[in-house]
The first five atom37 places (N, CA, C, CB, O) and aatype in JSON, in Angstrom:
{
  "aatype": [12, 3, 1, 19, 1, 3, 0, 12, 19, 19, 3, 14, 14, 5, 10, 3, 7, 15, 0, 15, 0, 5, 6, 0, 7, 6, 0, 13, 3, 1, 15, 6, 19, 1, 0, 19, 13, 19, 15, 3, 3, 7, 1, 13, 10, 7, 19, 19, 16, 1, 11, 16, 10, 19, 1, 6, 19, 19, 0, 0, 7, 1, 3, 14, 1, 7, 16, 12, 10, 1, 6, 9, 19],
  "atom_mask": [
    [1, 1, 1, 1, 1],
    [1, 1, 1, 1, 1],
    [1, 1, 1, 1, 1],
    [1, 1, 1, 1, 1],
    [1, 1, 1, 1, 1],
    [1, 1, 1, 1, 1],
    [1, 1, 1, 1, 1],
    [1, 1, 1, 1, 1],
    [1, 1, 1, 1, 1],
    [1, 1, 1, 1, 1],
    [1, 1, 1, 1, 1],
    [1, 1, 1, 1, 1],
    [1, 1, 1, 1, 1],
    [1, 1, 1, 1, 1],
    [1, 1, 1, 1, 1],
    [1, 1, 1, 1, 1],
    [1, 1, 1, 0, 1],
    [1, 1, 1, 1, 1],
    [1, 1, 1, 1, 1],
    [1, 1, 1, 1, 1],
    [1, 1, 1, 1, 1],
    [1, 1, 1, 1, 1],
    [1, 1, 1, 1, 1],
    [1, 1, 1, 1, 1],
    [1, 1, 1, 0, 1],
    [1, 1, 1, 1, 1],
    [1, 1, 1, 1, 1],
    [1, 1, 1, 1, 1],
    [1, 1, 1, 1, 1],
    [1, 1, 1, 1, 1],
    [1, 1, 1, 1, 1],
    [1, 1, 1, 1, 1],
    [1, 1, 1, 1, 1],
    [1, 1, 1, 1, 1],
    [1, 1, 1, 1, 1],
    [1, 1, 1, 1, 1],
    [1, 1, 1, 1, 1],
    [1, 1, 1, 1, 1],
    [1, 1, 1, 1, 1],
    [1, 1, 1, 1, 1],
    [1, 1, 1, 1, 1],
    [1, 1, 1, 0, 1],
    [1, 1, 1, 1, 1],
    [1, 1, 1, 1, 1],
    [1, 1, 1, 1, 1],
    [1, 1, 1, 0, 1],
    [1, 1, 1, 1, 1],
    [1, 1, 1, 1, 1],
    [1, 1, 1, 1, 1],
    [1, 1, 1, 1, 1],
    [1, 1, 1, 1, 1],
    [1, 1, 1, 1, 1],
    [1, 1, 1, 1, 1],
    [1, 1, 1, 1, 1],
    [1, 1, 1, 1, 1],
    [1, 1, 1, 1, 1],
    [1, 1, 1, 1, 1],
    [1, 1, 1, 1, 1],
    [1, 1, 1, 1, 1],
    [1, 1, 1, 1, 1],
    [1, 1, 1, 0, 1],
    [1, 1, 1, 1, 1],
    [1, 1, 1, 1, 1],
    [1, 1, 1, 1, 1],
    [1, 1, 1, 1, 1],
    [1, 1, 1, 0, 1],
    [1, 1, 1, 1, 1],
    [1, 1, 1, 1, 1],
    [1, 1, 1, 1, 1],
    [1, 1, 1, 1, 1],
    [1, 1, 1, 1, 1],
    [1, 1, 1, 1, 1],
    [1, 1, 1, 1, 1]
  ],
  "atom_positions": [
    [[197.87, 49.0, 115.06], [197.23, 49.39, 116.3], [196.73, 50.83, 116.15], [198.2, 49.25, 117.51], [197.48, 51.71, 115.73]],
    [[195.46, 51.06, 116.49], [194.91, 52.42, 116.46], [195.45, 53.21, 117.64], [193.36, 52.39, 116.47], [195.71, 52.67, 118.71]],
    [[195.58, 54.49, 117.42], [196.06, 55.37, 118.49], [194.97, 56.39, 118.81], [197.39, 56.09, 118.07], [194.1, 56.68, 117.99]],
    [[195.04, 56.92, 120.01], [194.07, 57.92, 120.43], [194.06, 59.09, 119.46], [194.38, 58.42, 121.86], [192.99, 59.59, 119.09]],
    [[195.23, 59.54, 119.05], [195.29, 60.71, 118.16], [194.56, 60.47, 116.84], [196.73, 61.07, 117.89], [194.14, 61.43, 116.19]],
    [[194.41, 59.19, 116.43], [193.69, 58.89, 115.19], [192.19, 59.15, 115.34], [193.93, 57.44, 114.79], [191.51, 59.39, 114.34]],
    [[191.68, 59.11, 116.55], [190.26, 59.33, 116.8], [189.95, 60.74, 117.29], [189.75, 58.32, 117.8], [188.78, 61.11, 117.4]],
    [[190.97, 61.5, 117.59], [190.78, 62.84, 118.16], [190.25, 63.84, 117.13], [192.08, 63.35, 118.74], [190.6, 63.77, 115.95]],
    [[189.43, 64.75, 117.6], [189.05, 65.91, 116.8], [190.07, 66.97, 117.16], [187.55, 66.39, 117.08], [190.14, 67.42, 118.31]],
    [[190.86, 67.38, 116.18], [191.98, 68.28, 116.44], [191.53, 69.64, 116.96], [192.8, 68.47, 115.19], [192.13, 70.18, 117.89]],
    [[190.5, 70.18, 116.37], [190.03, 71.51, 116.76], [188.54, 71.42, 117.12], [190.25, 72.55, 115.61], [187.69, 71.75, 116.3]],
    [[188.22, 70.97, 118.34], [186.81, 70.79, 118.7], [186.07, 72.13, 118.69], [186.68, 70.12, 120.07], [186.63, 73.16, 119.06]],
    [[184.81, 72.1, 118.27], [184.06, 73.35, 118.23], [183.83, 73.94, 119.62], [182.72, 73.13, 117.54], [183.57, 73.22, 120.58]],
    [[183.94, 75.26, 119.69], [183.7, 75.98, 120.94], [182.74, 77.11, 120.62], [185.03, 76.52, 121.56], [182.93, 77.85, 119.66]],
    [[181.71, 77.24, 121.43], [180.73, 78.3, 121.24], [180.56, 79.08, 122.54], [179.38, 77.72, 120.78], [180.8, 78.56, 123.63]],
    [[180.15, 80.32, 122.39], [179.87, 81.18, 123.53], [178.55, 80.75, 124.16], [179.83, 82.67, 123.11], [177.68, 80.21, 123.47]],
    [[178.39, 80.99, 125.43], [177.15, 80.65, 126.13], [175.93, 81.34, 125.56], [0.0, 0.0, 0.0], [174.81, 80.88, 125.76]],
    [[176.13, 82.45, 124.84], [175.01, 83.16, 124.23], [174.63, 82.6, 122.87], [175.34, 84.63, 124.1], [173.65, 83.05, 122.27]],
    [[175.39, 81.63, 122.37], [175.04, 80.99, 121.1], [173.77, 80.17, 121.29], [176.22, 80.09, 120.57], [173.47, 79.72, 122.4]],
    [[173.04, 79.99, 120.21], [171.78, 79.25, 120.3], [172.0, 77.75, 120.19], [170.82, 79.72, 119.21], [173.03, 77.28, 119.7]],
    [[171.02, 77.0, 120.67], [171.04, 75.55, 120.51], [171.05, 75.19, 119.03], [169.83, 74.9, 121.23], [171.62, 74.17, 118.64]],
    [[170.43, 76.01, 118.21], [170.45, 75.81, 116.76], [171.88, 75.82, 116.24], [169.6, 76.89, 116.05], [172.27, 74.98, 115.44]],
    [[172.68, 76.79, 116.7], [174.08, 76.88, 116.27], [174.86, 75.64, 116.7], [174.73, 78.14, 116.85], [175.7, 75.15, 115.95]],
    [[174.6, 75.15, 117.89], [175.28, 73.93, 118.35], [174.88, 72.76, 117.47], [174.93, 73.64, 119.83], [175.72, 71.94, 117.09]],
    [[173.6, 72.67, 117.14], [173.14, 71.61, 116.26], [173.82, 71.65, 114.91], [0.0, 0.0, 0.0], [174.15, 70.61, 114.34]],
    [[174.03, 72.84, 114.39], [174.71, 72.99, 113.11], [176.17, 72.54, 113.21], [174.64, 74.44, 112.63], [176.72, 72.03, 112.23]],
    [[176.78, 72.71, 114.36], [178.17, 72.27, 114.55], [178.26, 70.74, 114.46], [178.72, 72.75, 115.92], [179.29, 70.21, 114.05]],
    [[177.19, 70.04, 114.83], [177.19, 68.58, 114.78], [177.05, 68.06, 113.35], [176.07, 68.04, 115.63], [177.09, 66.85, 113.14]],
    [[176.88, 68.94, 112.4], [176.78, 68.54, 111.0], [178.07, 67.87, 110.53], [176.44, 69.74, 110.12], [178.05, 67.05, 109.61]],
    [[179.19, 68.23, 111.15], [180.47, 67.58, 110.82], [180.47, 66.22, 111.52], [181.71, 68.46, 111.28], [180.29, 66.14, 112.73]],
    [[180.66, 65.16, 110.77], [180.51, 63.8, 111.32], [181.45, 63.5, 112.48], [180.75, 62.8, 110.23], [181.1, 62.7, 113.35]],
    [[182.62, 64.12, 112.52], [183.57, 63.81, 113.59], [183.26, 64.53, 114.9], [184.97, 64.16, 113.14], [183.85, 64.21, 115.93]],
    [[182.36, 65.49, 114.87], [182.04, 66.26, 116.07], [181.07, 65.49, 116.95], [181.45, 67.64, 115.69], [179.98, 65.11, 116.52]],
    [[181.48, 65.25, 118.18], [180.64, 64.55, 119.16], [180.22, 65.44, 120.31], [181.39, 63.34, 119.7], [179.29, 65.11, 121.05]],
    [[180.89, 66.59, 120.47], [180.59, 67.5, 121.57], [181.01, 68.91, 121.2], [181.28, 67.04, 122.87], [181.92, 69.12, 120.4]],
    [[180.33, 69.88, 121.8], [180.65, 71.29, 121.62], [180.96, 71.86, 123.0], [179.46, 72.09, 120.92], [180.18, 71.69, 123.94]],
    [[182.11, 72.52, 123.12], [182.5, 73.14, 124.38], [181.86, 74.52, 124.47], [184.04, 73.24, 124.51], [181.86, 75.27, 123.49]],
    [[181.34, 74.87, 125.63], [180.64, 76.13, 125.83], [181.38, 76.95, 126.89], [179.16, 75.9, 126.25], [181.74, 76.43, 127.95]],
    [[181.6, 78.23, 126.58], [182.29, 79.11, 127.54], [181.68, 80.51, 127.49], [183.81, 79.17, 127.25], [181.02, 80.88, 126.52]],
    [[181.9, 81.25, 128.55], [181.5, 82.66, 128.63], [182.71, 83.45, 129.11], [180.27, 82.86, 129.6], [183.26, 83.17, 130.18]],
    [[183.12, 84.43, 128.34], [184.26, 85.27, 128.71], [185.48, 84.44, 129.11], [183.88, 86.2, 129.85], [186.17, 84.76, 130.07]],
    [[185.73, 83.37, 128.35], [186.89, 82.53, 128.62], [186.72, 81.54, 129.75], [0.0, 0.0, 0.0], [187.62, 80.75, 130.03]],
    [[185.56, 81.56, 130.41], [185.29, 80.63, 131.52], [184.48, 79.45, 131.0], [184.52, 81.35, 132.69], [183.4, 79.62, 130.44]],
    [[185.01, 78.25, 131.18], [184.36, 77.04, 130.72], [183.04, 76.82, 131.46], [185.28, 75.82, 130.91], [183.0, 76.83, 132.69]],
    [[181.95, 76.63, 130.69], [180.64, 76.4, 131.29], [180.23, 74.93, 131.25], [179.59, 77.22, 130.59], [179.59, 74.43, 132.18]],
    [[180.6, 74.25, 130.18], [180.21, 72.85, 130.06], [180.33, 72.35, 128.64], [0.0, 0.0, 0.0], [180.9, 72.99, 127.76]],
    [[179.77, 71.17, 128.44], [179.82, 70.48, 127.16], [178.39, 70.17, 126.72], [180.67, 69.17, 127.25], [177.56, 69.74, 127.52]],
    [[178.12, 70.4, 125.45], [176.82, 70.06, 124.87], [177.04, 68.91, 123.88], [176.15, 71.3, 124.17], [177.93, 68.97, 123.03]],
    [[176.22, 67.88, 124.01], [176.26, 66.75, 123.09], [174.93, 66.69, 122.34], [176.54, 65.41, 123.84], [174.01, 67.45, 122.63]],
    [[174.85, 65.79, 121.37], [173.57, 65.61, 120.67], [172.48, 65.22, 121.68], [173.7, 64.51, 119.57], [171.35, 65.7, 121.6]],
    [[172.84, 64.36, 122.61], [171.87, 63.91, 123.63], [171.38, 65.1, 124.46], [172.51, 62.85, 124.55], [170.2, 65.17, 124.79]],
    [[172.28, 66.02, 124.8], [171.89, 67.21, 125.55], [170.85, 68.0, 124.77], [173.12, 68.1, 125.86], [169.84, 68.44, 125.32]],
    [[171.1, 68.19, 123.47], [170.17, 68.97, 122.64], [168.8, 68.3, 122.58], [170.73, 69.14, 121.23], [167.77, 68.97, 122.68]],
    [[168.8, 66.99, 122.41], [167.52, 66.27, 122.34], [166.76, 66.39, 123.66], [167.74, 64.79, 121.99], [165.58, 66.73, 123.68]],
    [[167.45, 66.13, 124.77], [166.8, 66.13, 126.09], [166.36, 67.52, 126.53], [167.73, 65.53, 127.13], [165.23, 67.72, 126.96]],
    [[167.27, 68.49, 126.43], [167.03, 69.82, 126.99], [166.28, 70.78, 126.05], [168.33, 70.44, 127.36], [165.72, 71.77, 126.5]],
    [[166.28, 70.47, 124.76], [165.62, 71.38, 123.81], [164.45, 70.69, 123.12], [166.63, 71.89, 122.76], [163.3, 71.09, 123.29]],
    [[164.73, 69.66, 122.35], [163.68, 69.01, 121.56], [162.61, 68.4, 122.45], [164.29, 67.93, 120.66], [161.43, 68.73, 122.31]],
    [[163.0, 67.5, 123.36], [162.02, 66.82, 124.22], [161.3, 67.79, 125.15], [162.71, 65.73, 125.04], [160.16, 67.54, 125.56]],
    [[161.97, 68.88, 125.5], [161.36, 69.88, 126.39], [160.47, 70.86, 125.64], [162.45, 70.64, 127.14], [159.85, 71.72, 126.25]],
    [[160.41, 70.74, 124.31], [159.56, 71.61, 123.51], [160.05, 73.04, 123.39], [0.0, 0.0, 0.0], [159.26, 73.95, 123.15]],
    [[161.35, 73.24, 123.56], [161.92, 74.6, 123.49], [162.3, 74.94, 122.05], [163.16, 74.72, 124.41], [162.55, 74.05, 121.23]],
    [[162.35, 76.21, 121.76], [162.75, 76.71, 120.45], [164.28, 76.71, 120.37], [162.18, 78.13, 120.18], [164.92, 77.43, 121.14]],
    [[164.88, 75.93, 119.46], [166.34, 75.88, 119.39], [166.98, 77.22, 119.01], [166.76, 74.84, 118.39], [168.13, 77.47, 119.36]],
    [[166.24, 78.07, 118.31], [166.8, 79.37, 117.93], [166.77, 80.36, 119.09], [166.02, 79.96, 116.75], [167.56, 81.3, 119.13]],
    [[165.88, 80.14, 120.04], [165.75, 81.05, 121.17], [166.33, 80.52, 122.47], [0.0, 0.0, 0.0], [166.29, 81.2, 123.5]],
    [[166.88, 79.32, 122.43], [167.48, 78.72, 123.63], [168.99, 78.92, 123.59], [167.13, 77.22, 123.73], [169.66, 78.44, 122.68]],
    [[169.52, 79.63, 124.58], [170.96, 79.85, 124.63], [171.64, 78.66, 125.3], [171.29, 81.17, 125.4], [171.08, 78.02, 126.18]],
    [[172.85, 78.4, 124.87], [173.59, 77.26, 125.4], [173.82, 77.37, 126.9], [174.92, 77.12, 124.7], [173.82, 76.35, 127.6]],
    [[174.02, 78.57, 127.42], [174.24, 78.72, 128.87], [173.02, 78.26, 129.68], [174.59, 80.18, 129.22], [173.13, 78.0, 130.87]],
    [[171.85, 78.18, 129.02], [170.64, 77.73, 129.71], [170.57, 76.21, 129.83], [169.42, 78.24, 128.98], [169.8, 75.69, 130.64]],
    [[171.35, 75.5, 129.03], [171.21, 74.04, 129.0], [172.46, 73.28, 129.44], [170.83, 73.6, 127.62], [172.45, 72.05, 129.49]],
    [[173.54, 74.0, 129.75], [174.75, 73.29, 130.24], [174.79, 73.35, 131.75], [176.05, 73.89, 129.64], [175.72, 72.81, 132.36]]
  ]
}
């Protein structure tokens, strides 16, 4: 029987709200990463997924290097 802990990402990536969408995209390079947690000064802002990046950055025609995560969560 599979257990939840077998599917868990032990240390999920966390980025500051000032990090770029490009940096979040690079975090998804690890196959087990499905989401990136975003915070500012220790305050949780939200979660960014691959779908978020596609919808809020790529499809919107925004520059991933110039788009901060706090703008899209």
